Amino acid sequence: MAEGCTEPHIGHGKIILFGEHAVVHGCPALAMALPRGASARASVATEDRLHLMPFDTHVRLSGDAQPKNAAGDGSAEQPGPSEHGAKLRAALADALAETPRDRPKLAIEAELHVPAGAGLGASAALSVAVIRAIDAALGRARSDPDMVAASLRWERAFHGNPSGVDSAMATHGGVALYRKGEPLAQVPVVTPPPLIVAYSGHAPSTKAMVDSVARQLERDPERIRGTFEGIEAIVNNGRTALELGDFRRLGQLMTLNQQLLNTLLLSTTQLEVLCRAAMDAGALGAKLTGGGGGGCMIAVCEDWDAAERVRARLSEFDPDAFVVGAGATP
Ligand code: PMV
């Protein structure tokens, strides 16, 4: 049994290069883990509790049923003190339910390093960091497939019907092709693409966006299935472009994928403004990433200097816009 504070454990955030939403319905998606995501450490305490920064959200499994922020006045931003806090509490309870009955109580300090609800896989990253911290504090080890399964259970508290891509990427890192129910296929990338990520503003829950696409599929199966087929072709071509280091092709495919996501009503005015600004500043292509309806966009450039110029332009809209791989923290 490890006493005191353990080292921080991390889970990766991710961006989806191609294939979001279609992946929920059985198509592949191409995803890239971010060096940043979430970190957590666990130590022996008198009760099971979790403190999540930067929201200062406190979740306790004994005593108070109502998760609170530090002030206890319900003023925390998302994940808020009520709905998000309650989901966090349920997810934590589930993660701890599979630990031995005679284990010590644990205090978990966790921190998100990517914005929540932005399409960067924050909740999956958090789940992996927290579960790794719990395992380390209890001197337990688990296989990667077991970690993905545990993360997926956590994710279900937040997303309803997640494809599993976030949990797989949060656990494994790297670049990978993901198809629901299949093991992650790592994609060798010799020359990493210069990518920029910018946040367009708060998004509705991923579940709301996934539900919206499911409703469209129910109403007009032929058209939506056709869109998914188009996205699948983009995913496969995107993989080849990535392996070849053909960033021009990668950019074209991103813009094409964005057009198809737009027909699924997943883009917003602000996402379009960001994509346009990135293109005007010299990007080769741009698209939303993740659930859409807000959240983040990504753009790809020819080289790192161009990426820096695009980042500078996008920072006029999002001061935290960043180049993937440059100056990243856990
Ligand atoms: O918004 P995020 O980071 O949870 O990404 C969601 C990706 C979707 O394909 C829209 C949903 C999923 O579960 O794969």
Coordinates of C-alpha atoms and ligand atoms in Angstrom, one line a residue:
M1 CA 0.0 0.0 0.0
A2 CA 1.4 3.4 -1.0
E3 CA 1.2 5.9 1.9
G4 CA 0.9 9.7 1.4
C5 CA 0.8 11.4 -1.9
T6 CA 1.5 9.4 -5.0
E7 CA 3.1 11.0 -8.1
P8 CA 0.6 12.6 -10.4
H9 CA -0.9 10.2 -13.0
I10 CA -2.0 11.4 -16.3
G11 CA -4.7 10.7 -18.9
H12 CA -4.3 12.2 -22.4
G13 CA -6.7 14.6 -24.0
K14 CA -7.3 14.0 -27.7
I15 CA -8.3 15.6 -30.9
I16 CA -10.2 13.8 -33.6
L17 CA -8.5 14.5 -36.9
F18 CA -11.3 12.8 -38.9
G19 CA -14.5 10.8 -38.2
E20 CA -16.2 12.2 -35.1
H21 CA -19.9 11.3 -34.8
A22 CA -19.7 8.7 -37.7
V23 CA -17.5 6.7 -35.2
V24 CA -20.6 6.4 -32.9
H25 CA -22.3 4.5 -35.8
G26 CA -19.6 2.0 -36.6
C27 CA -17.3 4.0 -38.9
P28 CA -13.6 4.5 -38.0
A29 CA -12.1 7.7 -36.7
L30 CA -8.5 8.9 -36.8
A31 CA -7.5 10.5 -33.5
M32 CA -4.4 12.0 -32.0
A33 CA -3.6 12.2 -28.3
L34 CA -2.6 15.5 -26.8
P35 CA 0.4 15.6 -24.4
R36 CA -1.9 17.6 -22.1
G37 CA -5.1 16.2 -20.6
A38 CA -5.7 15.6 -16.9
S39 CA -3.5 14.7 -13.9
A40 CA -4.4 13.2 -10.6
R41 CA -2.9 12.0 -7.3
A42 CA -4.5 10.0 -4.5
S43 CA -3.5 9.7 -0.9
V44 CA -4.9 8.0 2.2
A45 CA -7.6 10.1 3.9
T46 CA -10.5 9.8 6.4
E47 CA -13.2 9.8 3.7
D48 CA -13.4 9.3 -0.1
R49 CA -13.3 12.6 -1.8
L50 CA -12.2 14.2 -5.1
H51 CA -11.2 17.8 -5.6
L52 CA -11.1 19.0 -9.2
M53 CA -9.2 22.0 -10.4
P54 CA -9.5 24.5 -12.1
F55 CA -13.2 24.4 -11.1
D56 CA -12.5 24.0 -7.4
T57 CA -15.2 21.3 -7.4
H58 CA -15.4 19.1 -4.3
V59 CA -17.1 15.7 -4.5
R60 CA -17.4 13.6 -1.3
L61 CA -18.7 10.1 -1.2
S62 CA -19.8 10.2 2.4
G63 CA -21.7 12.9 4.2
D64 CA -22.9 15.6 1.9
A65 CA -24.9 14.2 -1.0
Q66 CA -24.6 17.5 -2.9
P67 CA -21.2 18.2 -4.5
K68 CA -20.1 21.8 -3.8
N69 CA -17.4 24.1 -4.9
A70 CA -15.0 25.4 -2.3
A71 CA -17.2 28.3 -1.4
G72 CA -20.1 25.9 -1.1
D73 CA -22.3 28.5 -2.7
G74 CA -23.0 26.8 -6.0
S75 CA -21.1 29.4 -8.0
A76 CA -18.7 27.0 -9.7
E77 CA -18.5 27.1 -13.5
Q78 CA -18.8 23.8 -15.4
P79 CA -18.5 21.1 -14.3
G80 CA -21.0 22.9 -12.1
P81 CA -22.0 22.1 -8.5
S82 CA -25.2 20.3 -9.4
E83 CA -25.5 18.3 -12.6
H84 CA -21.8 17.9 -13.5
G85 CA -20.9 17.4 -9.8
A86 CA -23.5 14.7 -9.4
K87 CA -22.2 12.9 -12.5
L88 CA -18.7 13.2 -11.3
R89 CA -19.7 11.8 -7.9
A90 CA -21.5 8.9 -9.6
A91 CA -18.5 8.2 -11.8
L92 CA -16.1 8.3 -8.9
A93 CA -18.4 6.0 -6.8
D94 CA -18.4 3.5 -9.7
A95 CA -14.6 3.6 -10.1
L96 CA -14.2 3.0 -6.3
A97 CA -16.9 0.3 -6.2
E98 CA -14.5 -2.3 -7.8
T99 CA -11.8 -1.7 -5.2
P100 CA -11.3 -4.0 -2.2
R101 CA -13.8 -3.5 0.7
D102 CA -11.1 -3.2 3.3
R103 CA -9.1 -0.5 1.4
P104 CA -8.3 2.8 3.1
K105 CA -10.4 5.9 2.1
L106 CA -8.8 8.1 -0.6
A107 CA -8.5 11.8 -1.2
I108 CA -8.0 12.5 -4.9
E109 CA -6.6 15.8 -6.2
A110 CA -7.3 16.1 -9.9
E111 CA -6.7 18.8 -12.4
L112 CA -7.8 19.3 -16.0
H113 CA -5.3 20.8 -18.4
V114 CA -7.7 21.1 -21.3
P115 CA -11.0 22.9 -21.3
A116 CA -14.0 20.7 -20.4
G117 CA -16.9 20.3 -22.8
A118 CA -14.7 21.5 -25.7
G119 CA -14.2 18.3 -27.7
L120 CA -10.8 17.5 -26.4
G121 CA -11.7 14.4 -24.4
A122 CA -11.4 16.1 -21.0
S123 CA -13.7 13.7 -19.1
A124 CA -11.9 10.6 -20.5
A125 CA -8.5 12.1 -19.7
L126 CA -9.8 12.8 -16.2
S127 CA -11.1 9.3 -15.7
V128 CA -7.8 7.7 -16.7
A129 CA -5.8 10.0 -14.5
V130 CA -8.1 9.4 -11.5
I131 CA -8.3 5.6 -12.0
R132 CA -4.5 5.4 -12.4
A133 CA -4.1 7.5 -9.2
I134 CA -6.5 5.2 -7.3
D135 CA -4.7 2.1 -8.6
A136 CA -1.3 3.5 -7.6
A137 CA -2.4 4.5 -4.1
L138 CA -3.8 1.0 -3.6
G139 CA -0.8 -0.7 -5.1
R140 CA -2.9 -2.2 -7.9
A141 CA -2.0 -2.6 -11.6
R142 CA -4.4 -3.2 -14.5
S143 CA -4.0 -3.9 -18.2
D144 CA -4.7 -1.2 -20.8
P145 CA -7.9 -2.9 -22.0
D146 CA -9.1 -3.0 -18.4
M147 CA -8.2 0.7 -18.1
V148 CA -10.2 1.6 -21.3
A149 CA -13.2 -0.4 -20.0
A150 CA -13.1 1.4 -16.6
S151 CA -12.7 4.8 -18.3
L152 CA -15.7 3.9 -20.6
R153 CA -17.9 3.2 -17.6
W154 CA -16.9 6.6 -16.2
E155 CA -17.6 8.2 -19.5
R156 CA -21.1 6.8 -19.7
A157 CA -22.0 8.9 -16.6
F158 CA -21.3 11.9 -18.8
H159 CA -22.0 11.0 -22.4
G160 CA -24.7 8.2 -22.5
N161 CA -23.4 6.4 -25.6
P162 CA -19.7 7.2 -26.1
S163 CA -17.9 5.4 -29.0
G164 CA -14.9 4.8 -26.7
V165 CA -12.4 6.7 -28.8
D166 CA -11.8 9.2 -26.0
S167 CA -11.1 6.5 -23.4
A168 CA -8.8 4.6 -25.8
M169 CA -6.8 7.7 -26.6
A170 CA -6.7 8.9 -23.0
T171 CA -5.2 5.5 -22.1
H172 CA -2.8 4.8 -25.0
G173 CA -1.7 8.2 -26.4
G174 CA -0.2 8.4 -29.9
V175 CA -2.1 8.6 -33.1
A176 CA -4.6 5.8 -33.8
L177 CA -7.4 4.6 -35.9
Y178 CA -10.4 3.6 -33.8
R179 CA -13.4 1.6 -34.6
K180 CA -16.0 0.8 -32.0
G181 CA -15.5 -2.7 -30.5
E182 CA -12.1 -3.2 -32.1
P183 CA -8.7 -2.7 -30.6
L184 CA -7.0 0.6 -31.3
A185 CA -4.8 0.5 -34.4
Q186 CA -1.8 2.7 -33.8
V187 CA -0.8 4.8 -36.9
P188 CA 2.9 5.4 -37.3
V189 CA 3.5 9.1 -37.9
V190 CA 7.1 9.9 -39.0
T191 CA 6.5 13.7 -39.5
P192 CA 4.0 15.1 -37.0
P193 CA 1.6 17.6 -38.7
P194 CA 1.8 21.2 -37.4
L195 CA -1.7 21.5 -35.9
I196 CA -3.4 24.3 -34.1
V197 CA -6.3 24.0 -31.6
A198 CA -8.6 26.8 -30.7
Y199 CA -11.7 27.0 -28.6
S200 CA -14.8 28.5 -30.1
G201 CA -16.8 28.8 -26.8
H202 CA -18.9 26.6 -24.7
A203 CA -20.5 23.6 -26.4
P204 CA -23.7 21.7 -25.5
S205 CA -23.0 18.3 -24.0
T206 CA -21.5 15.7 -26.4
K207 CA -24.5 13.6 -25.6
A208 CA -26.8 16.3 -26.9
M209 CA -24.9 16.4 -30.2
V210 CA -24.7 12.6 -30.5
D211 CA -28.4 12.4 -29.8
S212 CA -29.1 15.0 -32.5
V213 CA -27.2 13.0 -35.1
A214 CA -29.0 9.8 -34.0
R215 CA -32.3 11.6 -34.5
Q216 CA -31.2 12.8 -38.0
L217 CA -30.2 9.2 -38.8
E218 CA -33.6 7.9 -37.7
R219 CA -35.5 10.5 -39.8
D220 CA -33.4 10.3 -43.0
P221 CA -31.3 7.1 -42.9
E222 CA -30.2 7.1 -46.5
R223 CA -28.8 10.6 -46.5
I224 CA -27.1 10.3 -43.2
R225 CA -25.6 6.9 -44.0
G226 CA -24.3 8.4 -47.2
T227 CA -22.7 11.2 -45.1
F228 CA -21.1 8.6 -42.9
E229 CA -19.7 6.7 -45.9
G230 CA -18.2 10.0 -47.2
I231 CA -16.6 10.5 -43.7
E232 CA -15.2 7.0 -43.7
A233 CA -13.5 7.6 -47.0
I234 CA -12.0 10.8 -45.6
V235 CA -10.8 8.9 -42.6
N236 CA -9.0 6.3 -44.7
N237 CA -7.5 8.9 -47.1
G238 CA -6.5 11.0 -44.0
R239 CA -4.6 8.1 -42.6
T240 CA -2.6 7.7 -45.8
A241 CA -1.9 11.4 -46.0
L242 CA -0.8 11.4 -42.3
E243 CA 1.5 8.4 -42.9
L244 CA 3.0 10.1 -46.0
G245 CA 3.4 13.5 -44.3
D246 CA 1.2 15.0 -47.0
F247 CA -0.1 18.0 -45.1
R248 CA -1.7 19.7 -48.1
R249 CA -3.9 16.6 -48.7
L250 CA -4.5 16.4 -44.9
G251 CA -5.8 20.0 -45.0
Q252 CA -8.1 19.4 -48.0
L253 CA -9.5 16.4 -46.3
M254 CA -10.1 18.4 -43.1
T255 CA -12.0 21.0 -45.0
L256 CA -14.1 18.3 -46.7
N257 CA -14.8 16.6 -43.4
Q258 CA -15.9 20.0 -42.0
Q259 CA -18.4 20.4 -44.9
L260 CA -19.9 17.0 -44.1
L261 CA -20.1 17.8 -40.4
N262 CA -21.8 21.0 -41.3
T263 CA -24.5 19.1 -43.1
L264 CA -25.1 17.2 -39.9
L265 CA -25.8 20.6 -38.2
L266 CA -22.7 20.2 -36.0
S267 CA -20.9 23.5 -36.8
T268 CA -21.7 27.0 -35.5
T269 CA -21.1 30.5 -36.7
Q270 CA -18.1 30.8 -34.3
L271 CA -16.5 27.6 -35.5
E272 CA -16.9 28.8 -39.1
V273 CA -15.4 32.1 -38.2
L274 CA -12.4 30.3 -36.6
C275 CA -12.0 28.0 -39.6
R276 CA -12.1 31.0 -42.0
A277 CA -9.6 33.0 -39.9
A278 CA -7.2 30.0 -39.9
M279 CA -7.5 29.6 -43.6
D280 CA -7.0 33.4 -44.2
A281 CA -3.8 33.2 -42.0
G282 CA -2.4 30.4 -44.2
A283 CA -3.8 27.1 -42.9
L284 CA -4.1 24.2 -45.4
G285 CA -7.4 23.1 -43.9
A286 CA -9.6 23.4 -40.8
K287 CA -12.5 21.6 -39.1
L288 CA -14.3 21.3 -35.8
T289 CA -13.0 18.5 -33.6
G290 CA -15.1 16.3 -31.2
G291 CA -18.8 16.8 -30.5
G292 CA -19.3 20.1 -32.2
G293 CA -22.1 22.7 -31.6
G294 CA -19.2 24.8 -30.2
G295 CA -16.1 23.4 -28.6
C296 CA -12.8 23.3 -30.5
M297 CA -11.6 23.5 -34.0
I298 CA -8.3 22.3 -35.5
A299 CA -6.3 23.5 -38.4
V300 CA -3.2 22.1 -40.1
C301 CA -0.3 24.0 -41.7
E302 CA 2.6 23.3 -44.0
D303 CA 5.2 23.9 -41.3
W304 CA 5.7 25.1 -37.7
D305 CA 6.3 28.7 -38.6
A306 CA 3.0 28.8 -40.5
A307 CA 1.3 27.1 -37.5
E308 CA 2.7 29.8 -35.2
R309 CA 1.2 32.5 -37.5
V310 CA -2.2 30.8 -37.5
R311 CA -2.0 30.4 -33.7
A312 CA -1.3 34.1 -33.4
R313 CA -4.3 34.9 -35.6
L314 CA -6.6 32.5 -33.7
S315 CA -5.4 33.9 -30.3
E316 CA -7.4 37.0 -31.2
F317 CA -10.5 34.8 -30.7
D318 CA -9.1 32.4 -28.1
P319 CA -6.1 33.6 -26.1
D320 CA -5.4 29.9 -25.2
A321 CA -5.2 28.7 -28.8
F322 CA -2.2 26.3 -29.0
V323 CA 0.0 24.5 -31.4
V324 CA -0.1 20.7 -30.7
G325 CA 3.3 19.5 -29.5
A326 CA 4.7 23.0 -28.8
G327 CA 5.0 23.9 -25.1
A328 CA 2.4 21.3 -24.1
T329 CA 2.0 20.4 -20.4
P330 CA 0.6 17.2 -19.0
Ligands
PMV1 O1 -16.6 16.0 -27.6 P1 -15.7 14.8 -27.2 O2 -14.3 15.2 -26.9 O3 -16.3 13.9 -26.2 O4 -15.6 13.9 -28.6 C1 -16.8 13.3 -29.0 C2 -16.6 12.4 -30.2 C3 -17.9 11.9 -30.7 O5 -17.6 11.1 -31.9 C4 -18.8 13.0 -31.2 C5 -18.6 11.0 -29.7 C6 -18.0 9.7 -29.4 O6 -18.3 9.1 -28.4 O7 -17.1 9.3 -30.2

